PDB file of C-alpha atoms in Angstrom:
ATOM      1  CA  UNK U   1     -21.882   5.097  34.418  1.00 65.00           C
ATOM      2  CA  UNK U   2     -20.283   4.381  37.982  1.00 79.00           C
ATOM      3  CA  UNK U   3     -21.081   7.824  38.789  1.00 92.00           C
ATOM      4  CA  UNK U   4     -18.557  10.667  41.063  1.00 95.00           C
ATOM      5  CA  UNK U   5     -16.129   7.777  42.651  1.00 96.00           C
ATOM      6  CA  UNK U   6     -14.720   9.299  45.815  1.00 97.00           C
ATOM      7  CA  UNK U   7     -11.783   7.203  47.564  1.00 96.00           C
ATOM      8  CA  UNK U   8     -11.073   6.687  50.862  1.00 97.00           C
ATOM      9  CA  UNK U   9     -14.542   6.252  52.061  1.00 96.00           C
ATOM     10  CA  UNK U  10     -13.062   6.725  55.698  1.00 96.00           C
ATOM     11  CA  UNK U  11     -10.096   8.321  56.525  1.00 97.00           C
ATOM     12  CA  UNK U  12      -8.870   8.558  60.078  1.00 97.00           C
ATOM     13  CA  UNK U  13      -5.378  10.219  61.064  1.00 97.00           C
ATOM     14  CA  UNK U  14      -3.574  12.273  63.850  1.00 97.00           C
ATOM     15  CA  UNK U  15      -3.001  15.354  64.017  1.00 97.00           C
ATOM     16  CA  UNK U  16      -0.513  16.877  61.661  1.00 96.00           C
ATOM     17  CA  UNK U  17      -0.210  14.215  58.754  1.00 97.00           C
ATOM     18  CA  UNK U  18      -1.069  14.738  55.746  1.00 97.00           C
ATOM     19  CA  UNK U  19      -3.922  13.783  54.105  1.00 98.00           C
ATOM     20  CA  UNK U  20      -5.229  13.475  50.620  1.00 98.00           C
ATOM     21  CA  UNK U  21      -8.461  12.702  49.630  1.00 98.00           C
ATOM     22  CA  UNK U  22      -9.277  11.326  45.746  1.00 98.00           C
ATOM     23  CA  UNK U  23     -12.064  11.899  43.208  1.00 98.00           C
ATOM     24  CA  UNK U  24     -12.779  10.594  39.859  1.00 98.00           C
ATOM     25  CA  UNK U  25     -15.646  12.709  38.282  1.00 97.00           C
ATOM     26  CA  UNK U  26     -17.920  11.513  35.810  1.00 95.00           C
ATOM     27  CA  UNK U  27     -16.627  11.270  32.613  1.00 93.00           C
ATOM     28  CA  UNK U  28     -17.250  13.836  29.961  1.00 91.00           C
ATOM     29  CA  UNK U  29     -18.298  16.320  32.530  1.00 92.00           C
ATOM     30  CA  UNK U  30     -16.354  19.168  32.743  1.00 89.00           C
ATOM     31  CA  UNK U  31     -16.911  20.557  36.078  1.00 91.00           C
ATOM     32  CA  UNK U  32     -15.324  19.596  39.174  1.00 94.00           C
ATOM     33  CA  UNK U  33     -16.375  20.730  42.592  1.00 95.00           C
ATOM     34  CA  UNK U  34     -14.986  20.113  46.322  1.00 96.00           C
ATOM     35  CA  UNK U  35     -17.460  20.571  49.286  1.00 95.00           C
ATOM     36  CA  UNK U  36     -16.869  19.962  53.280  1.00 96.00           C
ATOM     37  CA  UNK U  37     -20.380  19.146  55.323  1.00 94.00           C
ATOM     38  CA  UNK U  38     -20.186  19.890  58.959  1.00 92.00           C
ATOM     39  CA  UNK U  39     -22.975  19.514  61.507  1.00 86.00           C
ATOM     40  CA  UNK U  40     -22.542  23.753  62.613  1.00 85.00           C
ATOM     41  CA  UNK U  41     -21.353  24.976  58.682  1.00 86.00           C
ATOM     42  CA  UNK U  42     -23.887  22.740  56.748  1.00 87.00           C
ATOM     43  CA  UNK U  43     -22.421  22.045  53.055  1.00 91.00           C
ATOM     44  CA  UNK U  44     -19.273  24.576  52.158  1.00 91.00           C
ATOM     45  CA  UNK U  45     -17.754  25.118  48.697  1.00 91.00           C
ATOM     46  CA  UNK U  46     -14.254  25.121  49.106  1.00 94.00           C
ATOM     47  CA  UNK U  47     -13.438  24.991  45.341  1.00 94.00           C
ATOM     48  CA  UNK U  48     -13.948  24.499  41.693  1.00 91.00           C
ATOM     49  CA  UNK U  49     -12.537  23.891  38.858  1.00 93.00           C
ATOM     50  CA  UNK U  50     -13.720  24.173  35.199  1.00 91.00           C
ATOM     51  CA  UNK U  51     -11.733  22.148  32.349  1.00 92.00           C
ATOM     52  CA  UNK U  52      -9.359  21.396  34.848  1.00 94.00           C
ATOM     53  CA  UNK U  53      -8.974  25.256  36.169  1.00 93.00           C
ATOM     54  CA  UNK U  54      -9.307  26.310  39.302  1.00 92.00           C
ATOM     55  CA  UNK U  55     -12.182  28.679  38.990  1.00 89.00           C
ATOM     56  CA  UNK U  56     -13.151  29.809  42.586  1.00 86.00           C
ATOM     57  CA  UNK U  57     -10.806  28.685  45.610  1.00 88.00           C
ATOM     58  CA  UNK U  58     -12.259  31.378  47.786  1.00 86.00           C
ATOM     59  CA  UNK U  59     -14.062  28.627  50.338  1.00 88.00           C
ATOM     60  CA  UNK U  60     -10.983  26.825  50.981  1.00 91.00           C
ATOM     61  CA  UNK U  61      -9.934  28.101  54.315  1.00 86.00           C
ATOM     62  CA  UNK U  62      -6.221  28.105  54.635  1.00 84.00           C
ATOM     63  CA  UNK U  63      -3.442  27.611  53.285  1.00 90.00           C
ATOM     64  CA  UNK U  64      -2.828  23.958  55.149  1.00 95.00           C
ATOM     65  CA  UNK U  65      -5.972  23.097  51.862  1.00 96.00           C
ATOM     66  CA  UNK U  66      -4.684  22.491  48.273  1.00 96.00           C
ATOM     67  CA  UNK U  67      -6.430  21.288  45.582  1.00 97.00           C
ATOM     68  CA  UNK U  68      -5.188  20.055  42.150  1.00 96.00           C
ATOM     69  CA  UNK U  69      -6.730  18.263  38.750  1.00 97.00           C
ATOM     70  CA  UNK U  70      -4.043  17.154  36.695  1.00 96.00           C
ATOM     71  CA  UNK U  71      -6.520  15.768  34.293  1.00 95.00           C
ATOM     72  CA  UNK U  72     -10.163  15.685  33.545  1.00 94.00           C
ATOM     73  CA  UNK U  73     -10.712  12.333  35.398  1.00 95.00           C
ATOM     74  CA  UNK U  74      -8.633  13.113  38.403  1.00 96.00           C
ATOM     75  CA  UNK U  75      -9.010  15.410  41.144  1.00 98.00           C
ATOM     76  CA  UNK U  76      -7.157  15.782  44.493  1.00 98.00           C
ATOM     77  CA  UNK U  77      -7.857  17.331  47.214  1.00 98.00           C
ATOM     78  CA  UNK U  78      -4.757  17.788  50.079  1.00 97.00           C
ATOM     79  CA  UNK U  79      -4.885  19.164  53.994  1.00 97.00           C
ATOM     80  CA  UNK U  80      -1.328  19.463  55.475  1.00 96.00           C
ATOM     81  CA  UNK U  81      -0.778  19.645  58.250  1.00 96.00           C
ATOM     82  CA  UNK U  82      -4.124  18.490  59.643  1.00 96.00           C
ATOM     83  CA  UNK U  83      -6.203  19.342  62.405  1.00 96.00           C
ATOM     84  CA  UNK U  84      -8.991  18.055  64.603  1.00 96.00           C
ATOM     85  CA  UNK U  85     -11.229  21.298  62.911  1.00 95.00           C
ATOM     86  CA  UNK U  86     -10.557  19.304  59.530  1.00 96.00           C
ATOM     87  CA  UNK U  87     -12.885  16.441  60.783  1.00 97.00           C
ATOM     88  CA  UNK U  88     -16.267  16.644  58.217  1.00 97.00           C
ATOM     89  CA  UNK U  89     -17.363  14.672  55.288  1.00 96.00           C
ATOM     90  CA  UNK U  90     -15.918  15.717  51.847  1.00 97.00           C
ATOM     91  CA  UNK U  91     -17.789  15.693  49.033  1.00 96.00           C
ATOM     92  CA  UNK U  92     -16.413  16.038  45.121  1.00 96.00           C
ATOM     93  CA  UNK U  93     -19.245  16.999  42.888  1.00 94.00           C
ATOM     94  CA  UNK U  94     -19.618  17.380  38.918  1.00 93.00           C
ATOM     95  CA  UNK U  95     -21.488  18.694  35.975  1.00 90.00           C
ATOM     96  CA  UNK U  96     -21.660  18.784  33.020  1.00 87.00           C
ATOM     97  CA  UNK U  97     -20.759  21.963  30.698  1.00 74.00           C
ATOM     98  CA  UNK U  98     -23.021  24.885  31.965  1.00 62.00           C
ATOM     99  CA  UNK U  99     -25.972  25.770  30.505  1.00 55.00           C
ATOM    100  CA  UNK U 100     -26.182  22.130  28.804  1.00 52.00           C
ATOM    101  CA  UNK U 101     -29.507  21.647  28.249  1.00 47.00           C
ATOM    102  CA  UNK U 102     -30.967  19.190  30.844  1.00 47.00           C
ATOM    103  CA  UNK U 103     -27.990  18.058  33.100  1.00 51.00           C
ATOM    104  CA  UNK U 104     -25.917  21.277  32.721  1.00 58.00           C
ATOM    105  CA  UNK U 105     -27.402  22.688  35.358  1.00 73.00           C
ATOM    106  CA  UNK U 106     -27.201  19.802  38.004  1.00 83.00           C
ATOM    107  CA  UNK U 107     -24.285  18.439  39.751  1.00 88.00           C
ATOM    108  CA  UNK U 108     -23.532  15.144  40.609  1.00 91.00           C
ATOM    109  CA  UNK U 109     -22.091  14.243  44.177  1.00 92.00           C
ATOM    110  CA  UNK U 110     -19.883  11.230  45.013  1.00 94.00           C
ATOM    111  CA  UNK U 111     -20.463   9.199  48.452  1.00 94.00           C
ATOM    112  CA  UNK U 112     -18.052  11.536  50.427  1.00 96.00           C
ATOM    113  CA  UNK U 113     -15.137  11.230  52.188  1.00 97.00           C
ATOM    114  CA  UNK U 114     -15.732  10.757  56.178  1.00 96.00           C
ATOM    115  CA  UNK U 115     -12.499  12.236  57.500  1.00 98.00           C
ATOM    116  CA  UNK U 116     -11.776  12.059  61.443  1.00 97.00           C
ATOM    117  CA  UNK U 117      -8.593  13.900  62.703  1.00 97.00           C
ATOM    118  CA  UNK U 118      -7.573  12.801  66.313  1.00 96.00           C
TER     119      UNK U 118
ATOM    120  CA  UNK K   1     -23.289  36.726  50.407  1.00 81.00           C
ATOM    121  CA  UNK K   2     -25.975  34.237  49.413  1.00 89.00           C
ATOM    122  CA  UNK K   3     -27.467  32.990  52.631  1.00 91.00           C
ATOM    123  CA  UNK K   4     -29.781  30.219  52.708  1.00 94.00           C
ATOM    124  CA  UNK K   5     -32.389  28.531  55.490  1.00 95.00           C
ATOM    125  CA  UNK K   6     -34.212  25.644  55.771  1.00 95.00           C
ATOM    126  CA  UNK K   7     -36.703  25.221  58.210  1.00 91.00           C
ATOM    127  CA  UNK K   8     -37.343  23.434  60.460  1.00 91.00           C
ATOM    128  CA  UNK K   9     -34.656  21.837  60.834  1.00 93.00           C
ATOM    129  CA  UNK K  10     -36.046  18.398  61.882  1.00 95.00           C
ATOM    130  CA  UNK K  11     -39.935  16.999  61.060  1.00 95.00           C
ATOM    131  CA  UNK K  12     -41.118  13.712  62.267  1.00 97.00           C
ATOM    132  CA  UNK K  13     -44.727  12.609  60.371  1.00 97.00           C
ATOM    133  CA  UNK K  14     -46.898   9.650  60.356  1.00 97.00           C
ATOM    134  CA  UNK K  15     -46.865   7.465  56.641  1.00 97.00           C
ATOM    135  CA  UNK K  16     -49.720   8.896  54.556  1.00 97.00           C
ATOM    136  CA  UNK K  17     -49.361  12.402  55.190  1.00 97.00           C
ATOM    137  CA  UNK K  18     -48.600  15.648  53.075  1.00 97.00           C
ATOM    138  CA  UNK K  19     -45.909  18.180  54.127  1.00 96.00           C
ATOM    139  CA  UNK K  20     -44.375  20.662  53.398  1.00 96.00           C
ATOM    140  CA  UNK K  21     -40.554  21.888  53.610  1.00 97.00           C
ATOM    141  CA  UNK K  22     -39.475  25.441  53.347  1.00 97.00           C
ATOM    142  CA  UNK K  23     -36.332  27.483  51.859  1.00 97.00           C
ATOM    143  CA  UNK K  24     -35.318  30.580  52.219  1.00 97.00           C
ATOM    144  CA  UNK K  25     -32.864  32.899  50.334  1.00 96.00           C
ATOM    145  CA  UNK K  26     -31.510  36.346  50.747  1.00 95.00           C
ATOM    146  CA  UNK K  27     -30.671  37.359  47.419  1.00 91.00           C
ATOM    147  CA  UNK K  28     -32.983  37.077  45.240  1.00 90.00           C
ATOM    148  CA  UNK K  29     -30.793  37.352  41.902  1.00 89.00           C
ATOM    149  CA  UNK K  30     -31.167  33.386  41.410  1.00 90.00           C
ATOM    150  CA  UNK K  31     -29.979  31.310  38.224  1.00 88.00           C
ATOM    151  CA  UNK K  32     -31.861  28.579  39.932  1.00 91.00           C
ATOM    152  CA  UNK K  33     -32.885  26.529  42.774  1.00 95.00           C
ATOM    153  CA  UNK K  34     -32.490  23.185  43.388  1.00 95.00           C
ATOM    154  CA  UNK K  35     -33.739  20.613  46.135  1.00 97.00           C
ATOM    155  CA  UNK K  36     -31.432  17.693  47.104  1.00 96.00           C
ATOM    156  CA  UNK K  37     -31.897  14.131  48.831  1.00 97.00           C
ATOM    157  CA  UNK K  38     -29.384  13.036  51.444  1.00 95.00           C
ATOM    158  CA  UNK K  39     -29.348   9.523  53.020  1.00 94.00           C
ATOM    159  CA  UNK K  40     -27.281   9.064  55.502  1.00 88.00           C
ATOM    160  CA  UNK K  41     -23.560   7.981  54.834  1.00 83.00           C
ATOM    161  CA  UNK K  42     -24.226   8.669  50.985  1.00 86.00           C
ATOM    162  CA  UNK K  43     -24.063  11.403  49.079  1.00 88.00           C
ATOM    163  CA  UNK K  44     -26.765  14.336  47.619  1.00 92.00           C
ATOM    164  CA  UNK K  45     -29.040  13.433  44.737  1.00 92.00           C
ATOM    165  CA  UNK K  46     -30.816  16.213  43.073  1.00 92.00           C
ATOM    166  CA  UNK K  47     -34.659  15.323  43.383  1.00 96.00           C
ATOM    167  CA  UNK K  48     -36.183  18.697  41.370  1.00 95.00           C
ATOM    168  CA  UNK K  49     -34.314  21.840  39.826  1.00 93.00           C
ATOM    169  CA  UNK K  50     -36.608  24.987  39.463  1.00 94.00           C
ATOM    170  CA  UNK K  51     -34.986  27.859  36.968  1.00 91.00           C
ATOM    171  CA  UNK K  52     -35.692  31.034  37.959  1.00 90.00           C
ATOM    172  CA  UNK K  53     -37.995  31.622  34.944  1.00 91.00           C
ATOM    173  CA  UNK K  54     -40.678  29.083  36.348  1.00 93.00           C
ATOM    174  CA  UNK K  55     -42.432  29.109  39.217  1.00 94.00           C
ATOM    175  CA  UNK K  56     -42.871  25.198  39.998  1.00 95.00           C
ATOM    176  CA  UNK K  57     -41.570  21.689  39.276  1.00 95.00           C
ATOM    177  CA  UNK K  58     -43.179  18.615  39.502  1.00 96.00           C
ATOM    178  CA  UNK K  59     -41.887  14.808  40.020  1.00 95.00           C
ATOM    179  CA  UNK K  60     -44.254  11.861  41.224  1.00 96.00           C
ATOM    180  CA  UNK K  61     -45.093  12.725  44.400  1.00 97.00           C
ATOM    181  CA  UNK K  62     -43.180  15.791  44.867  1.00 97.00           C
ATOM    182  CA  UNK K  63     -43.675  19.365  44.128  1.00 97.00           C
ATOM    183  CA  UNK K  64     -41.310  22.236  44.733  1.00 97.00           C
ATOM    184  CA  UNK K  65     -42.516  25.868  43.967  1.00 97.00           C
ATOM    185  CA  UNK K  66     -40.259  28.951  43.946  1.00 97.00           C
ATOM    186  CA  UNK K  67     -41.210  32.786  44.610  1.00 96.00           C
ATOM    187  CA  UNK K  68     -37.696  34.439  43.756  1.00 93.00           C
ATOM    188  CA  UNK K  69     -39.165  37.965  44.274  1.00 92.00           C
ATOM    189  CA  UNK K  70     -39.928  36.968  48.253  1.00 94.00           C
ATOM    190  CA  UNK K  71     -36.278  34.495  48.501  1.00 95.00           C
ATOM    191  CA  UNK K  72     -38.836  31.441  48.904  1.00 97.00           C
ATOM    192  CA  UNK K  73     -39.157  27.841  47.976  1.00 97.00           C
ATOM    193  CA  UNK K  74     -41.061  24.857  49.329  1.00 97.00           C
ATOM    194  CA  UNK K  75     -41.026  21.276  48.885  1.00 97.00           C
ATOM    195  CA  UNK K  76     -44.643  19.367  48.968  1.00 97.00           C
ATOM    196  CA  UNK K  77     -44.120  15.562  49.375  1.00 97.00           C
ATOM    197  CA  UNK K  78     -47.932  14.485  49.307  1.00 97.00           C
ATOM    198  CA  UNK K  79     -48.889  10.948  50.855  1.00 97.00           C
ATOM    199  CA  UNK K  80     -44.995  10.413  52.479  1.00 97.00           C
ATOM    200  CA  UNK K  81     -43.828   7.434  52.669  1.00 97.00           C
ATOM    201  CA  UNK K  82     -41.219   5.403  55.069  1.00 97.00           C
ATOM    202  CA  UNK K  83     -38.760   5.470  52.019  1.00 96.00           C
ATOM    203  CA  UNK K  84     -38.812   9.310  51.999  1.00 97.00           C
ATOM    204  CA  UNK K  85     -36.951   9.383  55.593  1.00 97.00           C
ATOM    205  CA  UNK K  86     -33.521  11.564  54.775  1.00 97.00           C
ATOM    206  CA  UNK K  87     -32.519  14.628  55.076  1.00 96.00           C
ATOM    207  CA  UNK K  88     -33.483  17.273  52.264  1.00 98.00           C
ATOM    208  CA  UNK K  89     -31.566  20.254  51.136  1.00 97.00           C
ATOM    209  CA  UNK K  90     -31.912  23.145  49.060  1.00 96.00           C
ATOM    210  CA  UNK K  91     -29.612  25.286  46.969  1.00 95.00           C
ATOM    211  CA  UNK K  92     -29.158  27.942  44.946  1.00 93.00           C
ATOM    212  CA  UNK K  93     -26.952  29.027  42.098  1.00 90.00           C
ATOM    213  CA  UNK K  94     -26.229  32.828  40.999  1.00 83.00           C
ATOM    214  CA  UNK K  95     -25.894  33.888  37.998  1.00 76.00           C
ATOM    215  CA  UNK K  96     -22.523  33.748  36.017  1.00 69.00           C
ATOM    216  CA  UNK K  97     -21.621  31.202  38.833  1.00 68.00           C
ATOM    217  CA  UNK K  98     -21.067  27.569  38.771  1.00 72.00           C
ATOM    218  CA  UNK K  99     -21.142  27.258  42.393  1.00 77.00           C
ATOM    219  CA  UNK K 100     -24.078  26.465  44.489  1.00 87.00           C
ATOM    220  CA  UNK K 101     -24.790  27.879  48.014  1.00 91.00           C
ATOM    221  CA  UNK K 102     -26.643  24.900  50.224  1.00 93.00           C
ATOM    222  CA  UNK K 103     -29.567  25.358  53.083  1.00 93.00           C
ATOM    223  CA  UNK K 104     -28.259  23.269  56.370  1.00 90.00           C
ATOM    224  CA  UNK K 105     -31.245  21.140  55.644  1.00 94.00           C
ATOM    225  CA  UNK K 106     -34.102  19.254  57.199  1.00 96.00           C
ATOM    226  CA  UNK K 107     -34.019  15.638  58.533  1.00 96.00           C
ATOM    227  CA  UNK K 108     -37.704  14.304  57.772  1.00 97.00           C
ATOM    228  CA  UNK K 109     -38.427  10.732  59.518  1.00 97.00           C
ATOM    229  CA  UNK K 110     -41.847   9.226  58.035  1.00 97.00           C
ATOM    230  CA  UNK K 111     -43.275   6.765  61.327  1.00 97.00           C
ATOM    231  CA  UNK K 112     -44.643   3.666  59.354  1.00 95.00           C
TER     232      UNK K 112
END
């Protein structure tokens, strides 16, 4: 299995564009998460979705963040218009159904997206 | 709102010996606790997942041990290695929750 595949690896834009960042879970799994590391915040949810339903979007933190999944392989993740604050790695994340025994309980993170907004 | 501290934040050791990392939560209503790998440009890999039922896990040379009733976990890596170098993070998951809430980690560098 090729594992969470995250796309762009780097990302670097001005100020107000739009960006959107791309994630291809692991297949089968059924659980889809979005997380933004920062040196001062640490690792953030910002949201997930379950069997392509957006579960919990209480971490994203404005409405400039959207996040869709069209389909159980595909999961994007939008910032418009975009700010210097936006600058972090994003990580997409899945699992398998929970409570599965052995893996349900453990996500599985992708290489992250470095973003960098000048 | 689940809080959750690692400390310290940074540990530099000499190859060959034990240590210990710590985790700390403020609720103590866990589903379970987890410990997490990070190299640097890549992403987390789950190293040991404790549920709240059991007190300890054990993998090779690694040993994580969780006291839910205090909000406490720690991380033994006995006879460290260069390899181990990364940064190491804990988290924990509620219950009737998907969602896991992450410690800001700590950055252990093993001196060969």
């Amino acid at each position: 299995d090729a594992g969470v595949i995250q796309s762009p690896r780097h990302e670097v834009t001005e100020m107000g564009q739009e960006v959107t960042l791309r994630c291809k879970p692991i297949s089968g799994h059924n659980s889809l998460f979005w997380y933004r590391q920062t040196m001062m915040r640490g690792l953030e949810l910002l949201i997930y979705f379950n069997n392509n339903v957006p579960i919990d979007d209480s971490g994203m933190p404005e409405d400039r963040f959207s996040a869709k999944m069209p389909n159980a392989s595909f999961s994007t993740l939008k910032i418009q218009p975009s700010e210097p604050r936006d600058s972090a790695v994003y990580f997409c994340a899945s699992s398998p159904e929970p409570g599965t025994s052995g893996g349900g309980d453990t996500q599985y993170f992708g290489p992250g997206t470095r973003l960098t907004v000048l | 709102k689940q809080e959750v501290t690692q400390i310290p934040a940074a540990l530099s050791v000499p190859e060959g010996e034990n240590l210990v990392l710590n985790c700390s939560f403020t609720d103590s209503a866990i589903y379970n606790l987890q410990w997490f790998r990070q190299d640097p440009g890549k992403g987390l890999t789950s190293l040991l997942l404790i549920q709240s039922s059991q007190r300890e896990q054990t993998s090779g040379r690694l040993n994580a041990s969780l006291d839910k009733s205090s909000g406490r976990s720690t991380l033994y890596i006995a006879a460290s290695q260069p390899g181990d170098s990364a940064t190491y993070l804990c988290a924990v998951k509620g219950p009737g929750a998907n969602n896991l809430f992450f410690g800001t980690g700590t950055r252990l560098t093993v001196i060969p």
